[in-house]
PDB file of C-alpha atoms and ligand atoms in Angstrom:
ATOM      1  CA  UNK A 894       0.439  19.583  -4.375  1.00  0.00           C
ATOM      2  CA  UNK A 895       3.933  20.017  -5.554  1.00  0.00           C
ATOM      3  CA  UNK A 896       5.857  17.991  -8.477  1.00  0.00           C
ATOM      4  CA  UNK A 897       7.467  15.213  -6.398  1.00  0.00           C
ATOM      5  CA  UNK A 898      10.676  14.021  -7.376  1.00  0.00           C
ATOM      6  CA  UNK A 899      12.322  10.532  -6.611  1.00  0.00           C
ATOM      7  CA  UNK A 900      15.653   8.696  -7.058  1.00  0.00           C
ATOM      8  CA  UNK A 901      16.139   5.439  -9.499  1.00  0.00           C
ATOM      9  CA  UNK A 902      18.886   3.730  -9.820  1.00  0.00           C
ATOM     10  CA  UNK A 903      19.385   0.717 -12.635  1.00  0.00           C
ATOM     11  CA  UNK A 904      21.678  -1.484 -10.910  1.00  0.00           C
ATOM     12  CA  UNK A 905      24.261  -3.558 -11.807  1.00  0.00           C
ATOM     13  CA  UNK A 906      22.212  -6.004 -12.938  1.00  0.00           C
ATOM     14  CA  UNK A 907      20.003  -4.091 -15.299  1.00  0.00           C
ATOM     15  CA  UNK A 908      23.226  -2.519 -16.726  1.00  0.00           C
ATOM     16  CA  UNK A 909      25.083  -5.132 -17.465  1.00  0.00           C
ATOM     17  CA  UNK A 910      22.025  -6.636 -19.512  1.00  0.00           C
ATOM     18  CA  UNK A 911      21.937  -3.662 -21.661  1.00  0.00           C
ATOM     19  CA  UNK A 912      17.877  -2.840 -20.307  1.00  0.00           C
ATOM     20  CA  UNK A 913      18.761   0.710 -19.051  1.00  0.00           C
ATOM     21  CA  UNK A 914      16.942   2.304 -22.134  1.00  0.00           C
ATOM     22  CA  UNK A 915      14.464   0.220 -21.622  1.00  0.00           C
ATOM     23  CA  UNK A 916      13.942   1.107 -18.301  1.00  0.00           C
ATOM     24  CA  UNK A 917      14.113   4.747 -18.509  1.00  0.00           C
ATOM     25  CA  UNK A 918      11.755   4.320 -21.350  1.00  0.00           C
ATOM     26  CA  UNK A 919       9.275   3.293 -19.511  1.00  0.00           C
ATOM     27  CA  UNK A 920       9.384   5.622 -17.167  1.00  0.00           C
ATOM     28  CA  UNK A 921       8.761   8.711 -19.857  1.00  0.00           C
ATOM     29  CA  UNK A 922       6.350   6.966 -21.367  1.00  0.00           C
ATOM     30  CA  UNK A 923       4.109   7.032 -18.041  1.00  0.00           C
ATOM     31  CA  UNK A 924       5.227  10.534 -18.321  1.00  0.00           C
ATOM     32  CA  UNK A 925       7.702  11.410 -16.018  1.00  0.00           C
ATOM     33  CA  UNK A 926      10.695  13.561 -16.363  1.00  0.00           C
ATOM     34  CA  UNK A 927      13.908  13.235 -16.776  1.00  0.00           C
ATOM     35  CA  UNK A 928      15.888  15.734 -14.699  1.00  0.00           C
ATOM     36  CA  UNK A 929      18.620  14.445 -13.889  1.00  0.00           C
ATOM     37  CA  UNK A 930      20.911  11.035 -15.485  1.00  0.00           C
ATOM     38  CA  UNK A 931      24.564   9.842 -14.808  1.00  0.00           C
ATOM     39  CA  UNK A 932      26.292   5.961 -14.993  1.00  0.00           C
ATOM     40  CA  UNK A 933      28.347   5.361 -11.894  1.00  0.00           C
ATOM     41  CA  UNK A 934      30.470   3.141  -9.849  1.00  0.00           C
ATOM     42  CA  UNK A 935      28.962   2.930  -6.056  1.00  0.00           C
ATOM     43  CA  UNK A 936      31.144   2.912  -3.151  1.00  0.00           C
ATOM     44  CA  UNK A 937      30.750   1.178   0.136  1.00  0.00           C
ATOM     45  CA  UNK A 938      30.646   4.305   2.080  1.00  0.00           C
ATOM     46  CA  UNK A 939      27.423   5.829  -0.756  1.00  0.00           C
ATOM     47  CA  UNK A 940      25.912   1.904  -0.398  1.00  0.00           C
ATOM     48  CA  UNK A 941      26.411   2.099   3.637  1.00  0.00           C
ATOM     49  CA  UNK A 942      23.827   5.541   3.496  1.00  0.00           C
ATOM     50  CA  UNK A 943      21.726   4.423   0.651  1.00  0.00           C
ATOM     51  CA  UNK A 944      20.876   0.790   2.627  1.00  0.00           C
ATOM     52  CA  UNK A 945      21.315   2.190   5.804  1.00  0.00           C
ATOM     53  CA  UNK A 946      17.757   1.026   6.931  1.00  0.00           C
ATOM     54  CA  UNK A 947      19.216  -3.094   6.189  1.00  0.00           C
ATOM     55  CA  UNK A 948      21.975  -2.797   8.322  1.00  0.00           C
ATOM     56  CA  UNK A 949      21.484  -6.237  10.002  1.00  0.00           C
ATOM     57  CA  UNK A 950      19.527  -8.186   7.637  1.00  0.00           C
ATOM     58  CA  UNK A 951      20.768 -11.159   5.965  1.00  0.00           C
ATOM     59  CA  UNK A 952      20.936 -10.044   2.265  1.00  0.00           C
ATOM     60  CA  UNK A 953      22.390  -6.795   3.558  1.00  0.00           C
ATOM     61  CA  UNK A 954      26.228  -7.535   2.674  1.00  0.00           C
ATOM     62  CA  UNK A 955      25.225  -9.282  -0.116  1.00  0.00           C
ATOM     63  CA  UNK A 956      22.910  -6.248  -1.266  1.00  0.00           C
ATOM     64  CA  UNK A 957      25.999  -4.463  -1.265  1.00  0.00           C
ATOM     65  CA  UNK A 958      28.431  -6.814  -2.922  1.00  0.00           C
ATOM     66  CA  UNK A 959      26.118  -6.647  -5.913  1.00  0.00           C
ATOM     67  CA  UNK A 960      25.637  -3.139  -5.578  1.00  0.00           C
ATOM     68  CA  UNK A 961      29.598  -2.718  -6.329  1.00  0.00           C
ATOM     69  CA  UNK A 962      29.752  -5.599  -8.691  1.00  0.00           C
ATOM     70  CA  UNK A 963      29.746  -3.162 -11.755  1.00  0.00           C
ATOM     71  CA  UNK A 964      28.412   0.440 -12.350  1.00  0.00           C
ATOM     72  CA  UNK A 965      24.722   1.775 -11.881  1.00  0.00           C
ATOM     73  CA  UNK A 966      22.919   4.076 -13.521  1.00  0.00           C
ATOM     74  CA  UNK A 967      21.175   6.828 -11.105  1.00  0.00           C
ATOM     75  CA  UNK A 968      18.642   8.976 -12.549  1.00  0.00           C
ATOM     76  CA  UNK A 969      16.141  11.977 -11.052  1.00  0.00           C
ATOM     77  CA  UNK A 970      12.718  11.727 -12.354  1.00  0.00           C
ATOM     78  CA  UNK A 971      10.149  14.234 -11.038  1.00  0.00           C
ATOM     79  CA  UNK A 972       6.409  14.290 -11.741  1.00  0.00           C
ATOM     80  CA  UNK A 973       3.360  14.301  -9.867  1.00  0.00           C
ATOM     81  CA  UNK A 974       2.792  11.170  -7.039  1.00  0.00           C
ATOM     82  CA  UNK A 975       6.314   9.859  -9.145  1.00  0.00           C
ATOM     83  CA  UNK A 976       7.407   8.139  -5.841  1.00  0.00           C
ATOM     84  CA  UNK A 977       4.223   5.402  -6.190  1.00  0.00           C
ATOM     85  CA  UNK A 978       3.960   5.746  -9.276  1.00  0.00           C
ATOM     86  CA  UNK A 979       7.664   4.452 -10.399  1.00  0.00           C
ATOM     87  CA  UNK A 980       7.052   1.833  -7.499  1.00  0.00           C
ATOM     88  CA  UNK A 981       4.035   0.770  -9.144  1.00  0.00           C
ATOM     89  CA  UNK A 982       6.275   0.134 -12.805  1.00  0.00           C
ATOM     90  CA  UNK A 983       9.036  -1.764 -10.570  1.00  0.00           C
ATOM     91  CA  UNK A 984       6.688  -3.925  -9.573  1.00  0.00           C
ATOM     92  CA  UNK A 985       7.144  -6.082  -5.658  1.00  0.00           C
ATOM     93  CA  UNK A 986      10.770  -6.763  -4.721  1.00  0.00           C
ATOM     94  CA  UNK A 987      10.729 -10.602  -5.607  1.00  0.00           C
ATOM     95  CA  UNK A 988      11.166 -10.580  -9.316  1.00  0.00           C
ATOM     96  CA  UNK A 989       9.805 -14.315  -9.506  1.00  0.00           C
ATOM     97  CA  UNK A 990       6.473 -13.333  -8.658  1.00  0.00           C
ATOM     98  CA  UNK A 991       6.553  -9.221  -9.097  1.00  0.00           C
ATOM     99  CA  UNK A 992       3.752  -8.773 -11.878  1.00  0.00           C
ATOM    100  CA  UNK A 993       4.145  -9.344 -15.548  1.00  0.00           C
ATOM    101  CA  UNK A 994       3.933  -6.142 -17.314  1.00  0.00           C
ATOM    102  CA  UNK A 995       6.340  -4.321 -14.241  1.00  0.00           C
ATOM    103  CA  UNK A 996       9.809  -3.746 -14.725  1.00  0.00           C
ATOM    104  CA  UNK A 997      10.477  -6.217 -12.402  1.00  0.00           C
ATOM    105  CA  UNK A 998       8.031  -8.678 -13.412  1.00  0.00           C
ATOM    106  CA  UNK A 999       9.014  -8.485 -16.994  1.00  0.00           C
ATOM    107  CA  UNK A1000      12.987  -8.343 -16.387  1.00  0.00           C
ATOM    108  CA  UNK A1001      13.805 -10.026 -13.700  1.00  0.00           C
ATOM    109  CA  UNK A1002      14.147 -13.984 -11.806  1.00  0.00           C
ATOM    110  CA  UNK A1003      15.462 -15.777  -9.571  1.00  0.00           C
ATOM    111  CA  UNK A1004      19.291 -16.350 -10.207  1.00  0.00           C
ATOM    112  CA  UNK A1005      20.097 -18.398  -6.915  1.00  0.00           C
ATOM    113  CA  UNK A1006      22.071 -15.739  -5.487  1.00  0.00           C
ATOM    114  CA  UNK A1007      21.873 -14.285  -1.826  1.00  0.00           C
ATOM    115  CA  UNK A1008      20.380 -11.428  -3.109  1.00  0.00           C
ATOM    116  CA  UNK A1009      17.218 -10.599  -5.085  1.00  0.00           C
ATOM    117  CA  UNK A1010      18.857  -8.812  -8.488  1.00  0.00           C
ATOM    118  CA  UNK A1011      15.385  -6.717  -9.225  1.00  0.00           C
ATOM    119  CA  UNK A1012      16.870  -4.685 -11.749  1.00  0.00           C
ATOM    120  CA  UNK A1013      15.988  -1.542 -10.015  1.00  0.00           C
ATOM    121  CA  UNK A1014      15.816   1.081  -6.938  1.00  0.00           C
ATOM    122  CA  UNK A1015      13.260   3.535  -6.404  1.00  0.00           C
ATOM    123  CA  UNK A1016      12.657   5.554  -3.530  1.00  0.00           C
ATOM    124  CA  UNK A1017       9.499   4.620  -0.785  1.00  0.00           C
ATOM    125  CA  UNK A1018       8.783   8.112   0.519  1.00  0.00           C
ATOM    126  CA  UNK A1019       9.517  11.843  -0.317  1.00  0.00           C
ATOM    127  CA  UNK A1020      12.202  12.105   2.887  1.00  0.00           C
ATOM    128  CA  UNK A1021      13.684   9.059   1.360  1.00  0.00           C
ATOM    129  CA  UNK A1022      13.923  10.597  -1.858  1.00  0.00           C
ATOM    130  CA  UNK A1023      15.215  13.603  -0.781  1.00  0.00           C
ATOM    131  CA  UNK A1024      17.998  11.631   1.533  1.00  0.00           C
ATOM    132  CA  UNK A1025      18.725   9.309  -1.995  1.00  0.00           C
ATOM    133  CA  UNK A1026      18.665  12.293  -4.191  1.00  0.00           C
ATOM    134  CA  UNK A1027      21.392  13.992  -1.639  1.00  0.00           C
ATOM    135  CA  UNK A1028      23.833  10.745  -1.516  1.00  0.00           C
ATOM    136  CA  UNK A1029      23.560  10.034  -5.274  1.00  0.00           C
ATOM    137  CA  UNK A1030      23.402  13.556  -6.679  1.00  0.00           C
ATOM    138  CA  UNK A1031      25.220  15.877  -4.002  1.00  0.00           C
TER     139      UNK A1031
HETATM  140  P1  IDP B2568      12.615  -2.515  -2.525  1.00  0.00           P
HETATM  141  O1  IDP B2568      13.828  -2.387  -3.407  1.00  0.00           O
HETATM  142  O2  IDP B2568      11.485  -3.196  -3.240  1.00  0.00           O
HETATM  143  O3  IDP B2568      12.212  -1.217  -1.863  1.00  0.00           O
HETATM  144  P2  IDP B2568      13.763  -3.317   0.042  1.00  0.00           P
HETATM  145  O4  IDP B2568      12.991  -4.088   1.077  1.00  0.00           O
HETATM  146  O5  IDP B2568      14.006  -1.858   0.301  1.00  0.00           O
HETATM  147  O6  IDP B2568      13.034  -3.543  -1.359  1.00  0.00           O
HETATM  148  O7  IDP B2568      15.158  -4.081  -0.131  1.00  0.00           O
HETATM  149  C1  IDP B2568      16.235  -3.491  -0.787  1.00  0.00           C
HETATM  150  C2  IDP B2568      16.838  -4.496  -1.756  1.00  0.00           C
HETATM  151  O8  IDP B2568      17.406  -5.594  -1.009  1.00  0.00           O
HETATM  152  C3  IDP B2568      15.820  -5.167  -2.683  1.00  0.00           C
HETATM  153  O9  IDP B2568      15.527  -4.381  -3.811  1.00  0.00           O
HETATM  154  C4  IDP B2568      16.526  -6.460  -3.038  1.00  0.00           C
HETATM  155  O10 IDP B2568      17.541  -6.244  -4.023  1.00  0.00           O
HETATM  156  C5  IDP B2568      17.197  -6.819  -1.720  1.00  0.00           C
HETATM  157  N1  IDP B2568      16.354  -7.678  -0.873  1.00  0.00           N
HETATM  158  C6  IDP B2568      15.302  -7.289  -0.124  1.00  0.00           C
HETATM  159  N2  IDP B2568      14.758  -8.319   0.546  1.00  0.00           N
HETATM  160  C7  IDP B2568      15.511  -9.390   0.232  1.00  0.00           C
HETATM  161  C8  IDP B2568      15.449 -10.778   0.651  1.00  0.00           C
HETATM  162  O11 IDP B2568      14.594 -11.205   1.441  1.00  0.00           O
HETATM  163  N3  IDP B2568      16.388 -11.604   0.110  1.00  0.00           N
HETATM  164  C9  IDP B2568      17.329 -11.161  -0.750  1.00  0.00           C
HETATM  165  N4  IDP B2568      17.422  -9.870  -1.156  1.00  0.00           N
HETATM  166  C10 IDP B2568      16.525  -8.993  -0.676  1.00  0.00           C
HETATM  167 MG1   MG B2569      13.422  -0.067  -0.516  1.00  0.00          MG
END
């Protein structure tokens, strides 16, 4: 089995609340590593690729509003089963309910917006992250 390696991003919302070292943190702590790290401002045409699989859905323009509402932080980690196992430290998609003791579960709420504001992005397969890796990272 090959080291996998997947793509995070902190998003706008985790940036602006100052928990990017945070977050990374506890992501070396499991014992990943950190390849590769750079802050960014997204574009439509990156966010178009990156969400191209929620073209259609109702948070999608909203996903991407928030997106470009200020920068991102996009990092490489690699490590073995990293893909899972950074899902697993997210925690589920709905920050309400995502599991105390995740990043989600920990960080994140509800804000009564159109769009859940998890705090963070992590890529669901290895083509994924290998797609992610090449929009982010090319
Ligand atoms: P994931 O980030 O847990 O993989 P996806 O289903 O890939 O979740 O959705 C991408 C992003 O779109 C989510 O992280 C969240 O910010 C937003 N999102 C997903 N589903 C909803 C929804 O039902 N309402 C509002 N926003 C959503
Ligand atoms: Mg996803």
């Amino acid at each position: 089995m090959s080291t996998e390696r997947t793509l995070v991003l902190v998003k706008p919302d985790g940036v602006n609340r100052q928990l990017t070292g945070q977050i990374l943190a506890r992501i070396e702590a499991k014992g990943y590593r950190l390849a590769e790290l750079k802050q960014v401002t997204a574009t439509r045409a990156i966010l178009e690729s990156h969400y191209e699989e929620h073209v259609g859905k109702p948070f999608y323009e909203p996903l991407v509003e928030f997106m470009l509402s200020g920068p991102v932080v996009a990092a490489i980690f690699e490590g073995e089963r990293v893909i899972e196992g950074f899902r697993s430290l997210a925690g589920t998609t709905d920050p309400t309910t995502a599991t105390p003791g995740t990043i989600r579960g920990d960080f994140g709420r509800d804000w009564g917006e159109k769009v859940q504001q998890n705090l963070v992005h992590g890529s669901d397969s290895p083509e994924s992250a290998e797609r992610e890796i090449g929009i982010w990272f090319s």
